[in-house]
Amino acid sequence: MEHGLSAVDYSIPLPEGKRVYFASDFHLGVPNPTATRERERHIVRWLDAASQDAAHIFLVGDIFDFWFEYKEVIPKGYTRLLGKLAELRDKGISISVFIGNHDMWMDGYFKDELDIPVYYEPKTYDIGGKRFYIGHGDGLGPGDHGYKMLKKVFRNPVCRALFSLIHPSWGIGLANYFSRKSRAATGMELEKFLGEENEWLAIYSKEILQQSHFDYFIFGHRHLPLDLQVGADSRYINLGDWLYYCSYAVFDGKTTSLLYDK
Protein backbone atom coordinates (compact mmCIF):
# COMPACT_ATOMS: atom_id res chain seq x y z
CA MET A 1 0.00 0.00 0.00
CA GLU A 2 1.20 3.53 -0.73
CA HIS A 3 1.00 5.73 2.33
CA GLY A 4 -1.92 8.09 2.13
CA LEU A 5 -4.44 5.71 0.56
CA SER A 6 -7.64 5.15 2.47
CA ALA A 7 -7.27 1.35 2.55
CA VAL A 8 -5.18 -0.43 5.17
CA ASP A 9 -2.75 -3.32 4.76
CA TYR A 10 -4.39 -5.63 7.29
CA SER A 11 -7.55 -5.92 9.37
CA ILE A 12 -7.49 -7.57 12.78
CA PRO A 13 -10.78 -8.35 14.52
CA LEU A 14 -10.82 -7.81 18.26
CA PRO A 15 -13.20 -10.12 20.14
CA GLU A 16 -14.86 -8.92 23.31
CA GLY A 17 -12.48 -9.05 26.25
CA LYS A 18 -9.36 -9.39 24.10
CA ARG A 19 -6.53 -6.87 23.82
CA VAL A 20 -3.63 -6.08 21.50
CA TYR A 21 -0.11 -5.64 22.89
CA PHE A 22 2.81 -3.63 21.50
CA ALA A 23 6.45 -3.67 22.65
CA SER A 24 9.82 -2.85 21.12
CA ASP A 25 13.52 -2.36 21.75
CA PHE A 26 14.35 -5.35 23.93
CA HIS A 27 17.95 -5.14 22.62
CA LEU A 28 18.78 -8.64 23.77
CA GLY A 29 22.53 -9.09 23.61
CA VAL A 30 23.61 -5.98 25.53
CA PRO A 31 25.34 -5.15 27.71
CA ASN A 32 26.41 -8.73 28.55
CA PRO A 33 25.02 -12.30 28.68
CA THR A 34 24.04 -12.10 32.36
CA ALA A 35 22.00 -8.92 32.00
CA THR A 36 20.50 -10.16 28.73
CA ARG A 37 19.36 -13.41 30.32
CA GLU A 38 17.66 -11.62 33.19
CA ARG A 39 15.93 -9.19 30.80
CA GLU A 40 14.91 -12.12 28.60
CA ARG A 41 13.28 -13.85 31.59
CA HIS A 42 11.42 -10.62 32.37
CA ILE A 43 10.15 -10.36 28.78
CA VAL A 44 9.01 -13.99 28.83
CA ARG A 45 7.07 -13.36 32.06
CA TRP A 46 5.45 -10.34 30.40
CA LEU A 47 4.52 -12.43 27.35
CA ASP A 48 3.02 -15.07 29.64
CA ALA A 49 0.84 -12.44 31.29
CA ALA A 50 -0.12 -10.85 27.97
CA SER A 51 -1.10 -14.22 26.52
CA GLN A 52 -4.01 -14.45 28.97
CA ASP A 53 -6.09 -12.01 26.91
CA ALA A 54 -3.99 -11.20 23.81
CA ALA A 55 -5.64 -11.27 20.42
CA HIS A 56 -2.40 -10.09 18.79
CA ILE A 57 1.12 -9.15 19.90
CA PHE A 58 3.25 -6.69 17.94
CA LEU A 59 7.03 -6.68 18.50
CA VAL A 60 8.07 -3.45 16.84
CA GLY A 61 11.79 -3.76 16.15
CA ASP A 62 15.18 -4.17 17.81
CA ILE A 63 14.22 -7.34 19.61
CA PHE A 64 17.91 -8.15 19.37
CA ASP A 65 20.86 -5.79 19.51
CA PHE A 66 22.17 -7.73 16.53
CA TRP A 67 20.67 -10.50 14.40
CA PHE A 68 21.90 -12.11 11.21
CA GLU A 69 20.59 -15.30 9.63
CA TYR A 70 23.16 -17.37 7.83
CA LYS A 71 21.82 -20.21 5.71
CA GLU A 72 22.25 -22.71 8.55
CA VAL A 73 23.14 -20.52 11.55
CA ILE A 74 21.43 -17.94 13.76
CA PRO A 75 23.01 -16.03 16.69
CA LYS A 76 23.55 -18.02 19.88
CA GLY A 77 21.16 -17.50 22.78
CA TYR A 78 17.61 -16.16 23.19
CA THR A 79 16.26 -19.70 23.65
CA ARG A 80 13.70 -18.66 26.26
CA LEU A 81 12.22 -15.92 24.09
CA LEU A 82 12.15 -17.95 20.90
CA GLY A 83 10.59 -20.90 22.72
CA LYS A 84 7.94 -18.70 24.29
CA LEU A 85 7.03 -17.13 20.94
CA ALA A 86 6.70 -20.61 19.41
CA GLU A 87 4.50 -21.68 22.33
CA LEU A 88 2.20 -18.66 21.93
CA ARG A 89 1.85 -19.28 18.21
CA ASP A 90 1.02 -22.93 18.89
CA LYS A 91 -1.74 -21.69 21.20
CA GLY A 92 -3.15 -19.65 18.31
CA ILE A 93 -2.05 -16.18 19.42
CA SER A 94 -1.15 -14.03 16.42
CA ILE A 95 2.23 -12.27 16.52
CA SER A 96 3.79 -9.75 14.12
CA VAL A 97 7.44 -8.69 14.12
CA PHE A 98 8.95 -5.55 12.60
CA ILE A 99 12.66 -5.24 12.01
CA GLY A 100 14.59 -2.41 13.62
CA ASN A 101 17.88 -0.78 12.83
CA HIS A 102 19.75 -3.34 14.97
CA ASP A 103 18.07 -6.51 13.68
CA MET A 104 17.38 -5.49 10.09
CA TRP A 105 19.02 -8.67 8.76
CA MET A 106 16.14 -10.92 9.69
CA ASP A 107 15.14 -13.24 6.89
CA GLY A 108 13.02 -16.40 6.89
CA TYR A 109 13.75 -17.91 10.31
CA PHE A 110 10.83 -16.36 12.19
CA LYS A 111 8.40 -17.21 9.41
CA ASP A 112 9.65 -20.74 8.78
CA GLU A 113 10.35 -21.83 12.35
CA LEU A 114 7.90 -19.77 14.43
CA ASP A 115 5.12 -19.00 11.93
CA ILE A 116 5.59 -15.28 12.63
CA PRO A 117 5.61 -12.78 9.75
CA VAL A 118 8.39 -10.20 9.66
CA TYR A 119 7.84 -6.73 8.17
CA TYR A 120 10.56 -4.48 6.81
CA GLU A 121 8.54 -1.28 6.41
CA PRO A 122 5.68 0.35 8.36
CA LYS A 123 2.27 -1.25 7.90
CA THR A 124 -1.27 0.02 8.40
CA TYR A 125 -4.01 -1.82 10.26
CA ASP A 126 -7.66 -1.69 11.12
CA ILE A 127 -7.85 -3.16 14.62
CA GLY A 128 -11.28 -3.35 16.14
CA GLY A 129 -12.42 -0.38 14.06
CA LYS A 130 -9.43 1.87 14.88
CA ARG A 131 -6.73 2.73 12.35
CA PHE A 132 -3.11 2.07 13.31
CA TYR A 133 0.14 3.01 11.58
CA ILE A 134 2.91 0.77 12.94
CA GLY A 135 6.67 0.62 12.32
CA HIS A 136 10.00 0.71 14.14
CA GLY A 137 10.54 4.36 13.24
CA ASP A 138 14.19 4.46 12.14
CA GLY A 139 14.83 6.55 9.05
CA LEU A 140 11.40 8.20 9.13
CA GLY A 141 10.72 11.91 9.34
CA PRO A 142 13.02 14.85 8.62
CA GLY A 143 16.83 14.88 8.88
CA ASP A 144 19.26 12.05 9.73
CA HIS A 145 20.32 11.78 6.10
CA GLY A 146 23.54 9.97 6.99
CA TYR A 147 21.68 7.12 8.66
CA LYS A 148 19.10 6.95 5.86
CA MET A 149 21.92 6.44 3.35
CA LEU A 150 23.59 3.86 5.61
CA LYS A 151 20.30 2.02 5.98
CA LYS A 152 20.04 1.66 2.20
CA VAL A 153 23.55 0.22 2.11
CA PHE A 154 22.89 -2.30 4.88
CA ARG A 155 19.55 -3.33 3.37
CA ASN A 156 21.17 -3.90 -0.02
CA PRO A 157 21.15 -7.62 -0.95
CA VAL A 158 24.78 -7.39 -2.13
CA CYS A 159 25.88 -6.09 1.27
CA ARG A 160 23.99 -8.89 2.98
CA ALA A 161 25.51 -11.51 0.67
CA LEU A 162 29.02 -10.22 1.29
CA PHE A 163 28.54 -10.33 5.06
CA SER A 164 27.27 -13.90 4.82
CA LEU A 165 30.67 -14.93 3.44
CA ILE A 166 32.27 -14.14 6.80
CA HIS A 167 32.37 -17.15 9.13
CA PRO A 168 29.65 -16.80 11.83
CA SER A 169 32.18 -16.86 14.67
CA TRP A 170 33.85 -13.81 13.16
CA GLY A 171 30.83 -12.11 11.59
CA ILE A 172 28.52 -12.18 14.60
CA GLY A 173 31.36 -11.27 16.98
CA LEU A 174 32.41 -8.36 14.80
CA ALA A 175 28.85 -7.08 14.45
CA ASN A 176 28.25 -7.30 18.21
CA TYR A 177 31.45 -5.32 18.80
CA PHE A 178 30.39 -2.49 16.49
CA SER A 179 26.86 -2.51 17.91
CA ARG A 180 28.25 -1.95 21.41
CA LYS A 181 30.59 0.77 20.10
CA SER A 182 27.67 2.52 18.43
CA ARG A 183 25.65 2.46 21.65
CA ALA A 184 28.61 3.78 23.65
CA ALA A 185 29.03 6.64 21.16
CA THR A 186 25.39 7.72 21.21
CA GLY A 187 24.96 7.18 24.95
CA MET A 188 21.52 8.40 26.08
CA GLU A 189 20.95 10.69 23.08
CA LEU A 190 17.91 8.73 21.87
CA GLU A 191 16.32 8.93 25.31
CA LYS A 192 16.25 12.75 25.45
CA PHE A 193 12.89 14.41 24.87
CA LEU A 194 13.28 16.98 22.09
CA GLY A 195 10.03 18.87 22.61
CA GLU A 196 6.87 18.14 20.66
CA GLU A 197 7.82 20.48 17.83
CA ASN A 198 11.16 18.68 17.32
CA GLU A 199 10.19 15.04 17.83
CA TRP A 200 10.79 13.73 14.32
CA LEU A 201 8.36 10.81 14.56
CA ALA A 202 5.64 13.19 15.73
CA ILE A 203 6.45 15.40 12.73
CA TYR A 204 6.30 12.35 10.46
CA SER A 205 2.94 11.33 11.95
CA LYS A 206 1.51 14.79 11.25
CA GLU A 207 2.72 14.56 7.65
CA ILE A 208 0.93 11.22 7.20
CA LEU A 209 -2.23 12.73 8.70
CA GLN A 210 -2.29 15.26 5.89
CA GLN A 211 -2.85 12.32 3.53
CA SER A 212 -4.99 9.94 5.58
CA HIS A 213 -6.42 9.62 9.07
CA PHE A 214 -5.00 7.24 11.65
CA ASP A 215 -6.09 6.98 15.25
CA TYR A 216 -2.71 5.78 16.46
CA PHE A 217 0.88 5.90 15.28
CA ILE A 218 2.89 3.22 17.08
CA PHE A 219 6.70 3.39 16.87
CA GLY A 220 9.78 2.25 18.77
CA HIS A 221 13.40 3.31 18.18
CA ARG A 222 13.33 6.40 20.42
CA HIS A 223 13.86 4.40 23.64
CA LEU A 224 11.65 7.00 25.30
CA PRO A 225 8.03 6.27 26.24
CA LEU A 226 5.90 9.01 24.67
CA ASP A 227 2.20 9.62 24.21
CA LEU A 228 1.64 12.78 22.16
CA GLN A 229 -1.42 14.26 20.51
CA VAL A 230 -0.61 14.76 16.81
CA GLY A 231 -4.11 15.48 15.53
CA ALA A 232 -7.60 16.17 16.81
CA ASP A 233 -8.25 12.43 17.13
CA SER A 234 -4.77 11.03 16.59
CA ARG A 235 -1.97 10.05 18.97
CA TYR A 236 1.66 9.14 18.47
CA ILE A 237 2.84 6.54 20.97
CA ASN A 238 6.48 5.58 21.32
CA LEU A 239 6.93 2.26 23.07
CA GLY A 240 10.14 3.12 24.92
CA ASP A 241 12.47 0.20 25.66
CA TRP A 242 13.21 -2.70 28.01
CA LEU A 243 16.72 -1.56 28.89
CA TYR A 244 15.45 1.15 31.26
CA TYR A 245 11.67 1.51 31.11
CA CYS A 246 10.13 -1.93 30.51
CA SER A 247 7.32 -0.05 28.75
CA TYR A 248 4.67 -1.28 26.34
CA ALA A 249 1.25 -0.33 24.98
CA VAL A 250 -2.12 -2.05 25.11
CA PHE A 251 -5.20 -1.47 22.97
CA ASP A 252 -8.43 -2.67 24.62
CA GLY A 253 -10.79 -1.92 21.76
CA LYS A 254 -11.48 1.64 22.87
CA THR A 255 -8.17 3.27 23.69
CA THR A 256 -4.44 2.58 23.64
CA SER A 257 -2.56 2.98 26.92
CA LEU A 258 1.17 3.23 27.58
CA LEU A 259 2.07 0.99 30.52
CA TYR A 260 5.11 -0.25 32.47
CA ASP A 261 6.05 -3.73 33.66
CA LYS A 262 8.43 -3.01 36.53
mmCIF file of C-alpha atoms in Angstrom:
data_model
loop_
_atom_site.group_PDB
_atom_site.id
_atom_site.type_symbol
_atom_site.label_atom_id
_atom_site.label_comp_id
_atom_site.label_asym_id
_atom_site.label_seq_id
_atom_site.Cartn_x
_atom_site.Cartn_y
_atom_site.Cartn_z
ATOM 1 C CA MET A 1 0.000 0.000 0.000
ATOM 2 C CA GLU A 2 1.200 3.531 -0.734
ATOM 3 C CA HIS A 3 0.998 5.726 2.333
ATOM 4 C CA GLY A 4 -1.925 8.086 2.125
ATOM 5 C CA LEU A 5 -4.441 5.710 0.560
ATOM 6 C CA SER A 6 -7.638 5.148 2.472
ATOM 7 C CA ALA A 7 -7.267 1.350 2.546
ATOM 8 C CA VAL A 8 -5.175 -0.430 5.172
ATOM 9 C CA ASP A 9 -2.749 -3.324 4.758
ATOM 10 C CA TYR A 10 -4.390 -5.634 7.292
ATOM 11 C CA SER A 11 -7.551 -5.922 9.374
ATOM 12 C CA ILE A 12 -7.488 -7.569 12.784
ATOM 13 C CA PRO A 13 -10.785 -8.347 14.522
ATOM 14 C CA LEU A 14 -10.817 -7.806 18.264
ATOM 15 C CA PRO A 15 -13.198 -10.122 20.135
ATOM 16 C CA GLU A 16 -14.862 -8.918 23.309
ATOM 17 C CA GLY A 17 -12.483 -9.048 26.253
ATOM 18 C CA LYS A 18 -9.361 -9.391 24.103
ATOM 19 C CA ARG A 19 -6.527 -6.875 23.818
ATOM 20 C CA VAL A 20 -3.630 -6.078 21.497
ATOM 21 C CA TYR A 21 -0.111 -5.643 22.894
ATOM 22 C CA PHE A 22 2.808 -3.635 21.502
ATOM 23 C CA ALA A 23 6.453 -3.666 22.648
ATOM 24 C CA SER A 24 9.820 -2.852 21.119
ATOM 25 C CA ASP A 25 13.523 -2.360 21.748
ATOM 26 C CA PHE A 26 14.350 -5.353 23.933
ATOM 27 C CA HIS A 27 17.947 -5.144 22.620
ATOM 28 C CA LEU A 28 18.777 -8.642 23.773
ATOM 29 C CA GLY A 29 22.535 -9.088 23.610
ATOM 30 C CA VAL A 30 23.605 -5.984 25.525
ATOM 31 C CA PRO A 31 25.338 -5.155 27.709
ATOM 32 C CA ASN A 32 26.407 -8.733 28.553
ATOM 33 C CA PRO A 33 25.023 -12.304 28.679
ATOM 34 C CA THR A 34 24.043 -12.100 32.362
ATOM 35 C CA ALA A 35 22.001 -8.916 31.996
ATOM 36 C CA THR A 36 20.498 -10.164 28.728
ATOM 37 C CA ARG A 37 19.355 -13.414 30.316
ATOM 38 C CA GLU A 38 17.656 -11.619 33.190
ATOM 39 C CA ARG A 39 15.932 -9.189 30.803
ATOM 40 C CA GLU A 40 14.905 -12.120 28.595
ATOM 41 C CA ARG A 41 13.277 -13.850 31.587
ATOM 42 C CA HIS A 42 11.418 -10.615 32.369
ATOM 43 C CA ILE A 43 10.152 -10.360 28.780
ATOM 44 C CA VAL A 44 9.012 -13.994 28.829
ATOM 45 C CA ARG A 45 7.071 -13.356 32.058
ATOM 46 C CA TRP A 46 5.453 -10.342 30.398
ATOM 47 C CA LEU A 47 4.521 -12.427 27.351
ATOM 48 C CA ASP A 48 3.019 -15.072 29.640
ATOM 49 C CA ALA A 49 0.844 -12.436 31.292
ATOM 50 C CA ALA A 50 -0.120 -10.847 27.967
ATOM 51 C CA SER A 51 -1.099 -14.222 26.522
ATOM 52 C CA GLN A 52 -4.013 -14.453 28.975
ATOM 53 C CA ASP A 53 -6.092 -12.007 26.907
ATOM 54 C CA ALA A 54 -3.988 -11.204 23.814
ATOM 55 C CA ALA A 55 -5.642 -11.268 20.415
ATOM 56 C CA HIS A 56 -2.399 -10.094 18.791
ATOM 57 C CA ILE A 57 1.117 -9.151 19.896
ATOM 58 C CA PHE A 58 3.255 -6.689 17.944
ATOM 59 C CA LEU A 59 7.029 -6.680 18.504
ATOM 60 C CA VAL A 60 8.068 -3.451 16.841
ATOM 61 C CA GLY A 61 11.787 -3.757 16.149
ATOM 62 C CA ASP A 62 15.179 -4.169 17.806
ATOM 63 C CA ILE A 63 14.215 -7.343 19.609
ATOM 64 C CA PHE A 64 17.911 -8.151 19.368
ATOM 65 C CA ASP A 65 20.857 -5.791 19.513
ATOM 66 C CA PHE A 66 22.174 -7.735 16.525
ATOM 67 C CA TRP A 67 20.671 -10.500 14.403
ATOM 68 C CA PHE A 68 21.895 -12.110 11.213
ATOM 69 C CA GLU A 69 20.592 -15.296 9.632
ATOM 70 C CA TYR A 70 23.156 -17.365 7.826
ATOM 71 C CA LYS A 71 21.823 -20.214 5.711
ATOM 72 C CA GLU A 72 22.246 -22.713 8.546
ATOM 73 C CA VAL A 73 23.136 -20.517 11.550
ATOM 74 C CA ILE A 74 21.428 -17.941 13.760
ATOM 75 C CA PRO A 75 23.012 -16.034 16.686
ATOM 76 C CA LYS A 76 23.546 -18.022 19.875
ATOM 77 C CA GLY A 77 21.159 -17.504 22.777
ATOM 78 C CA TYR A 78 17.613 -16.161 23.192
ATOM 79 C CA THR A 79 16.261 -19.702 23.654
ATOM 80 C CA ARG A 80 13.702 -18.658 26.260
ATOM 81 C CA LEU A 81 12.223 -15.916 24.094
ATOM 82 C CA LEU A 82 12.150 -17.950 20.899
ATOM 83 C CA GLY A 83 10.591 -20.903 22.720
ATOM 84 C CA LYS A 84 7.938 -18.696 24.290
ATOM 85 C CA LEU A 85 7.028 -17.129 20.945
ATOM 86 C CA ALA A 86 6.700 -20.608 19.415
ATOM 87 C CA GLU A 87 4.497 -21.681 22.333
ATOM 88 C CA LEU A 88 2.202 -18.660 21.932
ATOM 89 C CA ARG A 89 1.847 -19.283 18.214
ATOM 90 C CA ASP A 90 1.023 -22.929 18.885
ATOM 91 C CA LYS A 91 -1.737 -21.687 21.195
ATOM 92 C CA GLY A 92 -3.155 -19.654 18.312
ATOM 93 C CA ILE A 93 -2.054 -16.184 19.416
ATOM 94 C CA SER A 94 -1.147 -14.029 16.416
ATOM 95 C CA ILE A 95 2.231 -12.268 16.516
ATOM 96 C CA SER A 96 3.788 -9.755 14.122
ATOM 97 C CA VAL A 97 7.436 -8.690 14.119
ATOM 98 C CA PHE A 98 8.950 -5.552 12.596
ATOM 99 C CA ILE A 99 12.660 -5.238 12.006
ATOM 100 C CA GLY A 100 14.589 -2.412 13.622
ATOM 101 C CA ASN A 101 17.884 -0.779 12.830
ATOM 102 C CA HIS A 102 19.753 -3.337 14.972
ATOM 103 C CA ASP A 103 18.074 -6.505 13.676
ATOM 104 C CA MET A 104 17.383 -5.485 10.088
ATOM 105 C CA TRP A 105 19.021 -8.667 8.757
ATOM 106 C CA MET A 106 16.137 -10.921 9.690
ATOM 107 C CA ASP A 107 15.140 -13.244 6.886
ATOM 108 C CA GLY A 108 13.015 -16.401 6.893
ATOM 109 C CA TYR A 109 13.755 -17.906 10.311
ATOM 110 C CA PHE A 110 10.829 -16.358 12.188
ATOM 111 C CA LYS A 111 8.400 -17.213 9.406
ATOM 112 C CA ASP A 112 9.653 -20.739 8.781
ATOM 113 C CA GLU A 113 10.351 -21.834 12.349
ATOM 114 C CA LEU A 114 7.905 -19.775 14.428
ATOM 115 C CA ASP A 115 5.123 -18.996 11.931
ATOM 116 C CA ILE A 116 5.587 -15.283 12.635
ATOM 117 C CA PRO A 117 5.607 -12.783 9.750
ATOM 118 C CA VAL A 118 8.391 -10.198 9.662
ATOM 119 C CA TYR A 119 7.836 -6.732 8.166
ATOM 120 C CA TYR A 120 10.558 -4.480 6.815
ATOM 121 C CA GLU A 121 8.537 -1.282 6.413
ATOM 122 C CA PRO A 122 5.681 0.352 8.357
ATOM 123 C CA LYS A 123 2.275 -1.247 7.897
ATOM 124 C CA THR A 124 -1.266 0.017 8.405
ATOM 125 C CA TYR A 125 -4.009 -1.819 10.260
ATOM 126 C CA ASP A 126 -7.660 -1.688 11.122
ATOM 127 C CA ILE A 127 -7.847 -3.160 14.620
ATOM 128 C CA GLY A 128 -11.278 -3.350 16.139
ATOM 129 C CA GLY A 129 -12.417 -0.379 14.055
ATOM 130 C CA LYS A 130 -9.432 1.867 14.879
ATOM 131 C CA ARG A 131 -6.733 2.726 12.349
ATOM 132 C CA PHE A 132 -3.110 2.068 13.312
ATOM 133 C CA TYR A 133 0.141 3.011 11.578
ATOM 134 C CA ILE A 134 2.914 0.767 12.945
ATOM 135 C CA GLY A 135 6.672 0.617 12.323
ATOM 136 C CA HIS A 136 9.997 0.705 14.136
ATOM 137 C CA GLY A 137 10.545 4.356 13.240
ATOM 138 C CA ASP A 138 14.194 4.461 12.139
ATOM 139 C CA GLY A 139 14.832 6.553 9.047
ATOM 140 C CA LEU A 140 11.399 8.203 9.126
ATOM 141 C CA GLY A 141 10.724 11.907 9.337
ATOM 142 C CA PRO A 142 13.016 14.846 8.617
ATOM 143 C CA GLY A 143 16.825 14.883 8.879
ATOM 144 C CA ASP A 144 19.258 12.052 9.731
ATOM 145 C CA HIS A 145 20.324 11.784 6.097
ATOM 146 C CA GLY A 146 23.538 9.973 6.991
ATOM 147 C CA TYR A 147 21.678 7.121 8.663
ATOM 148 C CA LYS A 148 19.104 6.952 5.857
ATOM 149 C CA MET A 149 21.923 6.441 3.351
ATOM 150 C CA LEU A 150 23.592 3.865 5.613
ATOM 151 C CA LYS A 151 20.296 2.016 5.984
ATOM 152 C CA LYS A 152 20.035 1.664 2.196
ATOM 153 C CA VAL A 153 23.546 0.224 2.115
ATOM 154 C CA PHE A 154 22.890 -2.298 4.882
ATOM 155 C CA ARG A 155 19.554 -3.333 3.369
ATOM 156 C CA ASN A 156 21.174 -3.896 -0.022
ATOM 157 C CA PRO A 157 21.151 -7.620 -0.953
ATOM 158 C CA VAL A 158 24.776 -7.392 -2.130
ATOM 159 C CA CYS A 159 25.884 -6.088 1.267
ATOM 160 C CA ARG A 160 23.993 -8.892 2.982
ATOM 161 C CA ALA A 161 25.505 -11.512 0.669
ATOM 162 C CA LEU A 162 29.024 -10.221 1.293
ATOM 163 C CA PHE A 163 28.544 -10.333 5.061
ATOM 164 C CA SER A 164 27.267 -13.904 4.815
ATOM 165 C CA LEU A 165 30.671 -14.928 3.437
ATOM 166 C CA ILE A 166 32.268 -14.144 6.801
ATOM 167 C CA HIS A 167 32.368 -17.149 9.134
ATOM 168 C CA PRO A 168 29.651 -16.795 11.827
ATOM 169 C CA SER A 169 32.185 -16.862 14.666
ATOM 170 C CA TRP A 170 33.854 -13.810 13.162
ATOM 171 C CA GLY A 171 30.831 -12.108 11.586
ATOM 172 C CA ILE A 172 28.523 -12.182 14.600
ATOM 173 C CA GLY A 173 31.364 -11.273 16.978
ATOM 174 C CA LEU A 174 32.409 -8.358 14.797
ATOM 175 C CA ALA A 175 28.847 -7.081 14.450
ATOM 176 C CA ASN A 176 28.252 -7.301 18.208
ATOM 177 C CA TYR A 177 31.446 -5.319 18.802
ATOM 178 C CA PHE A 178 30.390 -2.486 16.488
ATOM 179 C CA SER A 179 26.857 -2.512 17.911
ATOM 180 C CA ARG A 180 28.251 -1.952 21.410
ATOM 181 C CA LYS A 181 30.593 0.770 20.099
ATOM 182 C CA SER A 182 27.665 2.521 18.430
ATOM 183 C CA ARG A 183 25.650 2.458 21.650
ATOM 184 C CA ALA A 184 28.608 3.778 23.649
ATOM 185 C CA ALA A 185 29.035 6.639 21.162
ATOM 186 C CA THR A 186 25.392 7.723 21.211
ATOM 187 C CA GLY A 187 24.956 7.178 24.945
ATOM 188 C CA MET A 188 21.522 8.398 26.083
ATOM 189 C CA GLU A 189 20.947 10.688 23.083
ATOM 190 C CA LEU A 190 17.909 8.727 21.866
ATOM 191 C CA GLU A 191 16.322 8.930 25.312
ATOM 192 C CA LYS A 192 16.250 12.749 25.451
ATOM 193 C CA PHE A 193 12.886 14.408 24.867
ATOM 194 C CA LEU A 194 13.280 16.977 22.094
ATOM 195 C CA GLY A 195 10.033 18.868 22.611
ATOM 196 C CA GLU A 196 6.872 18.135 20.663
ATOM 197 C CA GLU A 197 7.818 20.478 17.826
ATOM 198 C CA ASN A 198 11.159 18.676 17.319
ATOM 199 C CA GLU A 199 10.191 15.040 17.827
ATOM 200 C CA TRP A 200 10.785 13.728 14.319
ATOM 201 C CA LEU A 201 8.359 10.808 14.556
ATOM 202 C CA ALA A 202 5.642 13.189 15.732
ATOM 203 C CA ILE A 203 6.447 15.398 12.733
ATOM 204 C CA TYR A 204 6.297 12.354 10.460
ATOM 205 C CA SER A 205 2.936 11.329 11.950
ATOM 206 C CA LYS A 206 1.511 14.786 11.245
ATOM 207 C CA GLU A 207 2.724 14.556 7.652
ATOM 208 C CA ILE A 208 0.928 11.225 7.202
ATOM 209 C CA LEU A 209 -2.228 12.731 8.702
ATOM 210 C CA GLN A 210 -2.288 15.263 5.885
ATOM 211 C CA GLN A 211 -2.851 12.323 3.535
ATOM 212 C CA SER A 212 -4.985 9.939 5.579
ATOM 213 C CA HIS A 213 -6.424 9.619 9.067
ATOM 214 C CA PHE A 214 -4.998 7.236 11.653
ATOM 215 C CA ASP A 215 -6.094 6.977 15.249
ATOM 216 C CA TYR A 216 -2.708 5.775 16.456
ATOM 217 C CA PHE A 217 0.884 5.901 15.278
ATOM 218 C CA ILE A 218 2.893 3.216 17.084
ATOM 219 C CA PHE A 219 6.703 3.392 16.872
ATOM 220 C CA GLY A 220 9.777 2.254 18.766
ATOM 221 C CA HIS A 221 13.397 3.311 18.177
ATOM 222 C CA ARG A 222 13.335 6.399 20.419
ATOM 223 C CA HIS A 223 13.858 4.399 23.640
ATOM 224 C CA LEU A 224 11.649 7.000 25.300
ATOM 225 C CA PRO A 225 8.029 6.271 26.236
ATOM 226 C CA LEU A 226 5.902 9.010 24.671
ATOM 227 C CA ASP A 227 2.199 9.616 24.209
ATOM 228 C CA LEU A 228 1.644 12.784 22.161
ATOM 229 C CA GLN A 229 -1.416 14.258 20.513
ATOM 230 C CA VAL A 230 -0.614 14.765 16.814
ATOM 231 C CA GLY A 231 -4.112 15.477 15.526
ATOM 232 C CA ALA A 232 -7.598 16.173 16.808
ATOM 233 C CA ASP A 233 -8.250 12.433 17.132
ATOM 234 C CA SER A 234 -4.768 11.025 16.594
ATOM 235 C CA ARG A 235 -1.970 10.055 18.970
ATOM 236 C CA TYR A 236 1.664 9.141 18.470
ATOM 237 C CA ILE A 237 2.835 6.536 20.972
ATOM 238 C CA ASN A 238 6.479 5.581 21.317
ATOM 239 C CA LEU A 239 6.933 2.265 23.073
ATOM 240 C CA GLY A 240 10.137 3.123 24.921
ATOM 241 C CA ASP A 241 12.467 0.196 25.656
ATOM 242 C CA TRP A 242 13.215 -2.698 28.007
ATOM 243 C CA LEU A 243 16.722 -1.559 28.892
ATOM 244 C CA TYR A 244 15.455 1.149 31.256
ATOM 245 C CA TYR A 245 11.670 1.512 31.108
ATOM 246 C CA CYS A 246 10.127 -1.931 30.510
ATOM 247 C CA SER A 247 7.317 -0.048 28.750
ATOM 248 C CA TYR A 248 4.667 -1.283 26.344
ATOM 249 C CA ALA A 249 1.247 -0.326 24.985
ATOM 250 C CA VAL A 250 -2.118 -2.049 25.112
ATOM 251 C CA PHE A 251 -5.205 -1.473 22.967
ATOM 252 C CA ASP A 252 -8.425 -2.675 24.623
ATOM 253 C CA GLY A 253 -10.791 -1.920 21.758
ATOM 254 C CA LYS A 254 -11.480 1.638 22.867
ATOM 255 C CA THR A 255 -8.173 3.274 23.694
ATOM 256 C CA THR A 256 -4.443 2.585 23.639
ATOM 257 C CA SER A 257 -2.559 2.980 26.918
ATOM 258 C CA LEU A 258 1.170 3.232 27.585
ATOM 259 C CA LEU A 259 2.067 0.987 30.525
ATOM 260 C CA TYR A 260 5.107 -0.250 32.473
ATOM 261 C CA ASP A 261 6.048 -3.733 33.660
ATOM 262 C CA LYS A 262 8.428 -3.006 36.531
#
